[in-house]
PDB file of C-alpha atoms in Angstrom:
ATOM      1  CA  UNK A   1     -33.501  -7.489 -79.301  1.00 74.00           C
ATOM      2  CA  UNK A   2     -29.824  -6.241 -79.878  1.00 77.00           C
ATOM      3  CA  UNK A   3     -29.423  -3.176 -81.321  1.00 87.00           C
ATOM      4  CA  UNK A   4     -26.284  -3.543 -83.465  1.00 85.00           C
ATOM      5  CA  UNK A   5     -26.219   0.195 -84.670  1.00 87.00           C
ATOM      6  CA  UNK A   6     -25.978   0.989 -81.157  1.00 88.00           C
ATOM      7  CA  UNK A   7     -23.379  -1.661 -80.055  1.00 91.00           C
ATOM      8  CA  UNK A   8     -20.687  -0.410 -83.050  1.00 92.00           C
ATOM      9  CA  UNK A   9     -21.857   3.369 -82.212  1.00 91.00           C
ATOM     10  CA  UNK A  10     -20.396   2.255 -78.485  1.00 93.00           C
ATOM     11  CA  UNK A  11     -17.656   0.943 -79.927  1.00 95.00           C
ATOM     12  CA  UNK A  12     -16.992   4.068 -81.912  1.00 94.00           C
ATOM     13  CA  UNK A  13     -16.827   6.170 -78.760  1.00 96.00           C
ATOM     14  CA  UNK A  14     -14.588   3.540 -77.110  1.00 96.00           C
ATOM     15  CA  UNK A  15     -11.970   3.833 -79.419  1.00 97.00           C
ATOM     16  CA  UNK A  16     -11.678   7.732 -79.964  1.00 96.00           C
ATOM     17  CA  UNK A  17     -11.571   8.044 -76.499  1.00 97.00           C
ATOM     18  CA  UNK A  18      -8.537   5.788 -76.437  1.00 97.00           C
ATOM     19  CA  UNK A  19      -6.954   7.307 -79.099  1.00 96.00           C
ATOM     20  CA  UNK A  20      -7.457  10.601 -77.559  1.00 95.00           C
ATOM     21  CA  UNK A  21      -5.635   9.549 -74.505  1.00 95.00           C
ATOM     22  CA  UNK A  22      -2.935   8.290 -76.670  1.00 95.00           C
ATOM     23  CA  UNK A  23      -2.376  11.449 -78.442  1.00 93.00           C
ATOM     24  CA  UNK A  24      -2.206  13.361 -75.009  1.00 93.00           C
ATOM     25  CA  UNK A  25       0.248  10.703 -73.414  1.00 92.00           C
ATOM     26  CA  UNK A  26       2.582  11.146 -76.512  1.00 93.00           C
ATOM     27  CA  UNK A  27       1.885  14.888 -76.830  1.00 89.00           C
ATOM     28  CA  UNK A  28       1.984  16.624 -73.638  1.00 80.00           C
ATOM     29  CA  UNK A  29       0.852  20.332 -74.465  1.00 84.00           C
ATOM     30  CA  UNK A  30      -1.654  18.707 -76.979  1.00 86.00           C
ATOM     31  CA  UNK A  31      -4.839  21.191 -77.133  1.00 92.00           C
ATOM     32  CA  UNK A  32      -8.071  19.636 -78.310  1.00 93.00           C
ATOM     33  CA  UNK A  33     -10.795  20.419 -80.124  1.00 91.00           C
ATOM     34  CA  UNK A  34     -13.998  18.055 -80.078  1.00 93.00           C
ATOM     35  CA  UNK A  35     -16.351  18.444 -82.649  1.00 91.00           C
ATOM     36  CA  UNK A  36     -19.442  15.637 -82.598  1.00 93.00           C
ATOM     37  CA  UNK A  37     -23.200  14.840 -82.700  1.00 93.00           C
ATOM     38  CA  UNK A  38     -24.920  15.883 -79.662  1.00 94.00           C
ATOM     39  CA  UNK A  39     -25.446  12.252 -78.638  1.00 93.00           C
ATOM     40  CA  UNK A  40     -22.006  10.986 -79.403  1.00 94.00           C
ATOM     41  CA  UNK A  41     -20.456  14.093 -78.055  1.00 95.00           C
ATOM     42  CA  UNK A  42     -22.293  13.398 -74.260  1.00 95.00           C
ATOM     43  CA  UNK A  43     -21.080   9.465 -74.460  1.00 96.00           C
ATOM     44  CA  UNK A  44     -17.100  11.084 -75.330  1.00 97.00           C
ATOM     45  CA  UNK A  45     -17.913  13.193 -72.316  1.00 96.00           C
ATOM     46  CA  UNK A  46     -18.114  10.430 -70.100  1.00 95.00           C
ATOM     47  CA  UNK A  47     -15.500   7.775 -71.734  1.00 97.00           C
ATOM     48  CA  UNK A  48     -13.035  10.347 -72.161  1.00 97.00           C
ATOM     49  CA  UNK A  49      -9.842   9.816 -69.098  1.00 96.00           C
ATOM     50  CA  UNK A  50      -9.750  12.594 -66.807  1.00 96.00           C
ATOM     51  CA  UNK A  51      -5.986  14.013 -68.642  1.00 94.00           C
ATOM     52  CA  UNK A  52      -8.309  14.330 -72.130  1.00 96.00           C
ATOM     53  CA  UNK A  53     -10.542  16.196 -70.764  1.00 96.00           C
ATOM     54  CA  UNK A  54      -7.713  19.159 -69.424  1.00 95.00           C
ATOM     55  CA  UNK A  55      -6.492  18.738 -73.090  1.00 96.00           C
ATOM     56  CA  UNK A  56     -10.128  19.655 -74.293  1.00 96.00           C
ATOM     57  CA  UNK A  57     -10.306  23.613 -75.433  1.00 94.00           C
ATOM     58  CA  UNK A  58     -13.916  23.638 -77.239  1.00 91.00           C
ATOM     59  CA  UNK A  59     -16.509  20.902 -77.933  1.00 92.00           C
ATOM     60  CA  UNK A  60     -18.884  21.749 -81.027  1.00 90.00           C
ATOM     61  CA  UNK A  61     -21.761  19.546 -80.923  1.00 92.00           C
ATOM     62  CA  UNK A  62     -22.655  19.067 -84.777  1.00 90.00           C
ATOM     63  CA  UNK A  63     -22.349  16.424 -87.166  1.00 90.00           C
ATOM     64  CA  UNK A  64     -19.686  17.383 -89.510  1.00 88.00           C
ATOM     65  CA  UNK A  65     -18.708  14.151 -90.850  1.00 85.00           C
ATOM     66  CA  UNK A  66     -19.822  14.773 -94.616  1.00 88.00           C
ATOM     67  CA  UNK A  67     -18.290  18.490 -94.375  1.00 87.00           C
ATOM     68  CA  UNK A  68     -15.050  19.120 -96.132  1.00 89.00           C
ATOM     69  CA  UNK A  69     -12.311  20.233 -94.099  1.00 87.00           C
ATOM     70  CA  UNK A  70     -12.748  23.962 -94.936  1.00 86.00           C
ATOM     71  CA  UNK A  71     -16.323  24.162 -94.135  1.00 86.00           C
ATOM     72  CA  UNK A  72     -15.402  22.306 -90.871  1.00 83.00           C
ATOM     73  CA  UNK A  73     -12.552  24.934 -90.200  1.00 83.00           C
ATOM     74  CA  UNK A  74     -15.575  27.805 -90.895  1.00 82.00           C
ATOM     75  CA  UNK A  75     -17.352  26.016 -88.736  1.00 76.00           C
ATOM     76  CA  UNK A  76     -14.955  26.195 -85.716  1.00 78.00           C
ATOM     77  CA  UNK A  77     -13.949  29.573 -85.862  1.00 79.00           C
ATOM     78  CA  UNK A  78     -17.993  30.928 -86.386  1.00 77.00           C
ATOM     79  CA  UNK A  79     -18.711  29.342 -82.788  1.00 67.00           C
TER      80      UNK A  79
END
């Protein structure tokens, strides 16, 4: 049986790990911060090209999607 939640969640991690690279290749002294779920944050880990992952300063490994930005920003400077 196909599990469609997963396919898209692949998907998902597929194209933030391209965009990541893009942001790198157009900004060279780009610092990143990567803030996921556990899960989604291991599958990054392994997708993400080998010049992200110089770029990469922290990982936080929560779900923050239904945060606002503030709480995120607490969030980041309490770990």
């Amino acid at each position: 049986m196909t599990d469609w939640h997963e396919l898209e969640e692949r998907r998902f991690v597929k194209q933030v790990a391209a965009a990541a690279e893009r942001i790198v290749r157009g900004e060279p002294s780009t610092s990143l911060i990567i803030v996921a779920p556990p899960r989604t944050l291991a599958a990054l880990r392994s997708d993400f090209h080998p010049d992200v992952k110089l770029r990469i300063v922290a990982e936080l490994a929560k779900d923050l999607t239904r945060h606002p930005v503030g709480d995120i920003e607490k969030h980041l400077r309490d770990e």
